[in-house]
JSON list of N, CA and C in Angstrom, two decimals:
[
{"chain": "A", "resi": 1, "resn": "UNK", "atom": "N", "xyz": [-23.73, 6.55, 61.40]},
{"chain": "A", "resi": 1, "resn": "UNK", "atom": "CA", "xyz": [-24.11, 6.46, 62.80]},
{"chain": "A", "resi": 1, "resn": "UNK", "atom": "C", "xyz": [-25.53, 5.96, 62.80]},
{"chain": "A", "resi": 2, "resn": "UNK", "atom": "N", "xyz": [-26.03, 5.19, 63.46]},
{"chain": "A", "resi": 2, "resn": "UNK", "atom": "CA", "xyz": [-27.26, 4.78, 63.83]},
{"chain": "A", "resi": 2, "resn": "UNK", "atom": "C", "xyz": [-28.05, 5.58, 64.78]},
{"chain": "A", "resi": 3, "resn": "UNK", "atom": "N", "xyz": [-29.09, 5.94, 64.40]},
{"chain": "A", "resi": 3, "resn": "UNK", "atom": "CA", "xyz": [-30.05, 6.68, 65.37]},
{"chain": "A", "resi": 3, "resn": "UNK", "atom": "C", "xyz": [-31.05, 5.74, 66.20]},
{"chain": "A", "resi": 4, "resn": "UNK", "atom": "N", "xyz": [-30.72, 5.89, 67.52]},
{"chain": "A", "resi": 4, "resn": "UNK", "atom": "CA", "xyz": [-31.61, 4.81, 68.38]},
{"chain": "A", "resi": 4, "resn": "UNK", "atom": "C", "xyz": [-31.53, 3.55, 68.16]},
{"chain": "A", "resi": 5, "resn": "UNK", "atom": "N", "xyz": [-30.46, 3.24, 67.22]},
{"chain": "A", "resi": 5, "resn": "UNK", "atom": "CA", "xyz": [-30.28, 1.62, 66.78]},
{"chain": "A", "resi": 5, "resn": "UNK", "atom": "C", "xyz": [-31.52, 1.15, 66.08]},
{"chain": "A", "resi": 6, "resn": "UNK", "atom": "N", "xyz": [-32.61, 1.93, 65.56]},
{"chain": "A", "resi": 6, "resn": "UNK", "atom": "CA", "xyz": [-33.77, 1.39, 64.77]},
{"chain": "A", "resi": 6, "resn": "UNK", "atom": "C", "xyz": [-33.29, 1.20, 63.19]},
{"chain": "A", "resi": 7, "resn": "UNK", "atom": "N", "xyz": [-32.63, 2.00, 62.43]},
{"chain": "A", "resi": 7, "resn": "UNK", "atom": "CA", "xyz": [-32.27, 1.99, 61.23]},
{"chain": "A", "resi": 7, "resn": "UNK", "atom": "C", "xyz": [-31.19, 3.04, 60.48]},
{"chain": "A", "resi": 8, "resn": "UNK", "atom": "N", "xyz": [-30.67, 2.91, 59.66]},
{"chain": "A", "resi": 8, "resn": "UNK", "atom": "CA", "xyz": [-29.99, 3.82, 59.03]},
{"chain": "A", "resi": 8, "resn": "UNK", "atom": "C", "xyz": [-30.87, 4.69, 57.93]},
{"chain": "A", "resi": 9, "resn": "UNK", "atom": "N", "xyz": [-30.39, 5.88, 57.72]},
{"chain": "A", "resi": 9, "resn": "UNK", "atom": "CA", "xyz": [-30.80, 6.54, 57.08]},
{"chain": "A", "resi": 9, "resn": "UNK", "atom": "C", "xyz": [-30.33, 6.96, 55.49]},
{"chain": "A", "resi": 10, "resn": "UNK", "atom": "N", "xyz": [-31.08, 6.73, 54.73]},
{"chain": "A", "resi": 10, "resn": "UNK", "atom": "CA", "xyz": [-30.55, 7.07, 53.06]},
{"chain": "A", "resi": 10, "resn": "UNK", "atom": "C", "xyz": [-29.87, 8.37, 52.68]},
{"chain": "A", "resi": 11, "resn": "UNK", "atom": "N", "xyz": [-30.17, 9.21, 53.72]},
{"chain": "A", "resi": 11, "resn": "UNK", "atom": "CA", "xyz": [-29.61, 10.76, 53.37]},
{"chain": "A", "resi": 11, "resn": "UNK", "atom": "C", "xyz": [-30.09, 11.72, 54.26]},
{"chain": "A", "resi": 12, "resn": "UNK", "atom": "N", "xyz": [-29.69, 13.05, 54.03]},
{"chain": "A", "resi": 12, "resn": "UNK", "atom": "CA", "xyz": [-30.12, 14.12, 54.88]},
{"chain": "A", "resi": 12, "resn": "UNK", "atom": "C", "xyz": [-31.57, 14.30, 54.76]},
{"chain": "A", "resi": 13, "resn": "UNK", "atom": "N", "xyz": [-32.35, 14.12, 53.60]},
{"chain": "A", "resi": 13, "resn": "UNK", "atom": "CA", "xyz": [-33.67, 14.39, 53.69]},
{"chain": "A", "resi": 13, "resn": "UNK", "atom": "C", "xyz": [-34.46, 13.10, 54.36]},
{"chain": "A", "resi": 14, "resn": "UNK", "atom": "N", "xyz": [-34.08, 11.99, 54.44]},
{"chain": "A", "resi": 14, "resn": "UNK", "atom": "CA", "xyz": [-34.59, 11.09, 55.33]},
{"chain": "A", "resi": 14, "resn": "UNK", "atom": "C", "xyz": [-34.41, 11.25, 56.77]},
{"chain": "A", "resi": 15, "resn": "UNK", "atom": "N", "xyz": [-33.11, 11.75, 57.19]},
{"chain": "A", "resi": 15, "resn": "UNK", "atom": "CA", "xyz": [-33.34, 12.22, 58.31]},
{"chain": "A", "resi": 15, "resn": "UNK", "atom": "C", "xyz": [-34.06, 13.36, 58.92]},
{"chain": "A", "resi": 16, "resn": "UNK", "atom": "N", "xyz": [-33.96, 14.36, 57.86]},
{"chain": "A", "resi": 16, "resn": "UNK", "atom": "CA", "xyz": [-34.96, 15.52, 58.42]},
{"chain": "A", "resi": 16, "resn": "UNK", "atom": "C", "xyz": [-36.48, 15.08, 58.20]},
{"chain": "A", "resi": 17, "resn": "UNK", "atom": "N", "xyz": [-36.78, 14.27, 57.68]},
{"chain": "A", "resi": 17, "resn": "UNK", "atom": "CA", "xyz": [-38.17, 13.73, 57.82]},
{"chain": "A", "resi": 17, "resn": "UNK", "atom": "C", "xyz": [-38.49, 13.11, 59.17]},
{"chain": "A", "resi": 18, "resn": "UNK", "atom": "N", "xyz": [-37.33, 12.32, 59.55]},
{"chain": "A", "resi": 18, "resn": "UNK", "atom": "CA", "xyz": [-37.65, 11.40, 61.02]},
{"chain": "A", "resi": 18, "resn": "UNK", "atom": "C", "xyz": [-37.76, 12.61, 61.81]},
{"chain": "A", "resi": 19, "resn": "UNK", "atom": "N", "xyz": [-36.65, 13.57, 61.96]},
{"chain": "A", "resi": 19, "resn": "UNK", "atom": "CA", "xyz": [-36.62, 14.65, 63.05]},
{"chain": "A", "resi": 19, "resn": "UNK", "atom": "C", "xyz": [-38.09, 15.25, 63.00]},
{"chain": "A", "resi": 20, "resn": "UNK", "atom": "N", "xyz": [-38.53, 15.62, 61.62]},
{"chain": "A", "resi": 20, "resn": "UNK", "atom": "CA", "xyz": [-40.14, 16.42, 61.83]},
{"chain": "A", "resi": 20, "resn": "UNK", "atom": "C", "xyz": [-41.05, 15.59, 62.46]},
{"chain": "A", "resi": 21, "resn": "UNK", "atom": "N", "xyz": [-40.91, 14.14, 62.28]},
{"chain": "A", "resi": 21, "resn": "UNK", "atom": "CA", "xyz": [-42.04, 13.31, 62.71]},
{"chain": "A", "resi": 21, "resn": "UNK", "atom": "C", "xyz": [-41.76, 13.19, 64.23]},
{"chain": "A", "resi": 22, "resn": "UNK", "atom": "N", "xyz": [-40.58, 13.21, 64.61]},
{"chain": "A", "resi": 22, "resn": "UNK", "atom": "CA", "xyz": [-40.26, 13.20, 66.17]},
{"chain": "A", "resi": 22, "resn": "UNK", "atom": "C", "xyz": [-40.74, 14.45, 66.90]},
{"chain": "A", "resi": 23, "resn": "UNK", "atom": "N", "xyz": [-40.78, 15.53, 66.01]},
{"chain": "A", "resi": 23, "resn": "UNK", "atom": "CA", "xyz": [-41.13, 16.96, 66.88]},
{"chain": "A", "resi": 23, "resn": "UNK", "atom": "C", "xyz": [-42.53, 16.95, 66.76]},
{"chain": "A", "resi": 24, "resn": "UNK", "atom": "N", "xyz": [-43.36, 16.40, 65.90]},
{"chain": "A", "resi": 24, "resn": "UNK", "atom": "CA", "xyz": [-44.79, 16.43, 65.87]},
{"chain": "A", "resi": 24, "resn": "UNK", "atom": "C", "xyz": [-45.00, 15.55, 66.97]},
{"chain": "A", "resi": 25, "resn": "UNK", "atom": "N", "xyz": [-44.59, 14.43, 67.24]},
{"chain": "A", "resi": 25, "resn": "UNK", "atom": "CA", "xyz": [-44.95, 13.66, 68.36]},
{"chain": "A", "resi": 25, "resn": "UNK", "atom": "C", "xyz": [-44.53, 14.18, 69.51]},
{"chain": "A", "resi": 26, "resn": "UNK", "atom": "N", "xyz": [-43.61, 15.00, 69.77]},
{"chain": "A", "resi": 26, "resn": "UNK", "atom": "CA", "xyz": [-43.35, 15.64, 71.04]},
{"chain": "A", "resi": 26, "resn": "UNK", "atom": "C", "xyz": [-44.21, 16.72, 71.35]},
{"chain": "A", "resi": 27, "resn": "UNK", "atom": "N", "xyz": [-44.89, 17.48, 70.09]},
{"chain": "A", "resi": 27, "resn": "UNK", "atom": "CA", "xyz": [-45.76, 18.50, 70.42]},
{"chain": "A", "resi": 27, "resn": "UNK", "atom": "C", "xyz": [-47.00, 18.10, 70.80]},
{"chain": "A", "resi": 28, "resn": "UNK", "atom": "N", "xyz": [-47.60, 16.71, 69.98]},
{"chain": "A", "resi": 28, "resn": "UNK", "atom": "CA", "xyz": [-48.75, 15.99, 70.62]},
{"chain": "A", "resi": 28, "resn": "UNK", "atom": "C", "xyz": [-48.81, 15.71, 71.84]},
{"chain": "A", "resi": 29, "resn": "UNK", "atom": "N", "xyz": [-47.51, 14.87, 72.55]},
{"chain": "A", "resi": 29, "resn": "UNK", "atom": "CA", "xyz": [-47.31, 14.66, 73.74]},
{"chain": "A", "resi": 29, "resn": "UNK", "atom": "C", "xyz": [-47.47, 15.71, 74.77]},
{"chain": "A", "resi": 30, "resn": "UNK", "atom": "N", "xyz": [-46.70, 16.83, 74.42]},
{"chain": "A", "resi": 30, "resn": "UNK", "atom": "CA", "xyz": [-46.72, 17.91, 75.28]},
{"chain": "A", "resi": 30, "resn": "UNK", "atom": "C", "xyz": [-48.32, 18.57, 75.67]},
{"chain": "A", "resi": 31, "resn": "UNK", "atom": "N", "xyz": [-48.91, 18.50, 74.37]},
{"chain": "A", "resi": 31, "resn": "UNK", "atom": "CA", "xyz": [-50.61, 19.01, 74.50]},
{"chain": "A", "resi": 31, "resn": "UNK", "atom": "C", "xyz": [-51.44, 18.00, 75.54]},
{"chain": "A", "resi": 32, "resn": "UNK", "atom": "N", "xyz": [-50.98, 16.79, 75.55]},
{"chain": "A", "resi": 32, "resn": "UNK", "atom": "CA", "xyz": [-51.79, 15.83, 76.50]},
{"chain": "A", "resi": 32, "resn": "UNK", "atom": "C", "xyz": [-51.24, 16.04, 78.04]},
{"chain": "A", "resi": 33, "resn": "UNK", "atom": "N", "xyz": [-50.18, 16.58, 78.17]},
{"chain": "A", "resi": 33, "resn": "UNK", "atom": "CA", "xyz": [-49.63, 17.05, 79.56]},
{"chain": "A", "resi": 33, "resn": "UNK", "atom": "C", "xyz": [-50.65, 17.97, 80.40]},
{"chain": "A", "resi": 34, "resn": "UNK", "atom": "N", "xyz": [-50.91, 17.92, 81.71]},
{"chain": "A", "resi": 34, "resn": "UNK", "atom": "CA", "xyz": [-51.65, 18.80, 82.16]},
{"chain": "A", "resi": 34, "resn": "UNK", "atom": "C", "xyz": [-50.90, 20.35, 82.22]},
{"chain": "A", "resi": 35, "resn": "UNK", "atom": "N", "xyz": [-51.56, 21.13, 81.86]},
{"chain": "A", "resi": 35, "resn": "UNK", "atom": "CA", "xyz": [-51.21, 22.86, 81.87]},
{"chain": "A", "resi": 35, "resn": "UNK", "atom": "C", "xyz": [-50.15, 22.96, 82.83]},
{"chain": "A", "resi": 36, "resn": "UNK", "atom": "N", "xyz": [-50.11, 22.63, 84.25]},
{"chain": "A", "resi": 36, "resn": "UNK", "atom": "CA", "xyz": [-49.20, 22.93, 85.07]},
{"chain": "A", "resi": 36, "resn": "UNK", "atom": "C", "xyz": [-47.98, 22.49, 84.82]},
{"chain": "A", "resi": 37, "resn": "UNK", "atom": "N", "xyz": [-47.96, 21.43, 84.02]},
{"chain": "A", "resi": 37, "resn": "UNK", "atom": "CA", "xyz": [-46.56, 20.72, 83.86]},
{"chain": "A", "resi": 37, "resn": "UNK", "atom": "C", "xyz": [-45.91, 21.48, 82.32]},
{"chain": "A", "resi": 38, "resn": "UNK", "atom": "N", "xyz": [-46.55, 22.03, 81.76]},
{"chain": "A", "resi": 38, "resn": "UNK", "atom": "CA", "xyz": [-46.07, 22.54, 80.36]},
{"chain": "A", "resi": 38, "resn": "UNK", "atom": "C", "xyz": [-45.08, 23.53, 80.69]},
{"chain": "A", "resi": 39, "resn": "UNK", "atom": "N", "xyz": [-45.19, 24.54, 81.72]},
{"chain": "A", "resi": 39, "resn": "UNK", "atom": "CA", "xyz": [-44.28, 25.40, 81.76]},
{"chain": "A", "resi": 39, "resn": "UNK", "atom": "C", "xyz": [-42.55, 24.94, 81.66]},
{"chain": "A", "resi": 40, "resn": "UNK", "atom": "N", "xyz": [-42.57, 23.64, 82.20]},
{"chain": "A", "resi": 40, "resn": "UNK", "atom": "CA", "xyz": [-41.06, 22.91, 82.44]},
{"chain": "A", "resi": 40, "resn": "UNK", "atom": "C", "xyz": [-40.46, 22.84, 80.90]},
{"chain": "A", "resi": 41, "resn": "UNK", "atom": "N", "xyz": [-41.51, 22.76, 80.02]},
{"chain": "A", "resi": 41, "resn": "UNK", "atom": "CA", "xyz": [-40.84, 22.51, 78.79]},
{"chain": "A", "resi": 41, "resn": "UNK", "atom": "C", "xyz": [-40.53, 23.70, 77.62]},
{"chain": "A", "resi": 42, "resn": "UNK", "atom": "N", "xyz": [-40.85, 24.96, 78.05]},
{"chain": "A", "resi": 42, "resn": "UNK", "atom": "CA", "xyz": [-41.03, 26.04, 77.34]},
{"chain": "A", "resi": 42, "resn": "UNK", "atom": "C", "xyz": [-39.71, 27.07, 77.79]}
]
């Protein structure tokens, strides 16, 4: 199965690394959101 149509993963470790990067990007994005919006995500 292809994720987001971007690429195939070589194995579980590659998939975990991509998920970890996605999580870090999501955390960074949430920090940039105004405080009154953050409660929607917790």
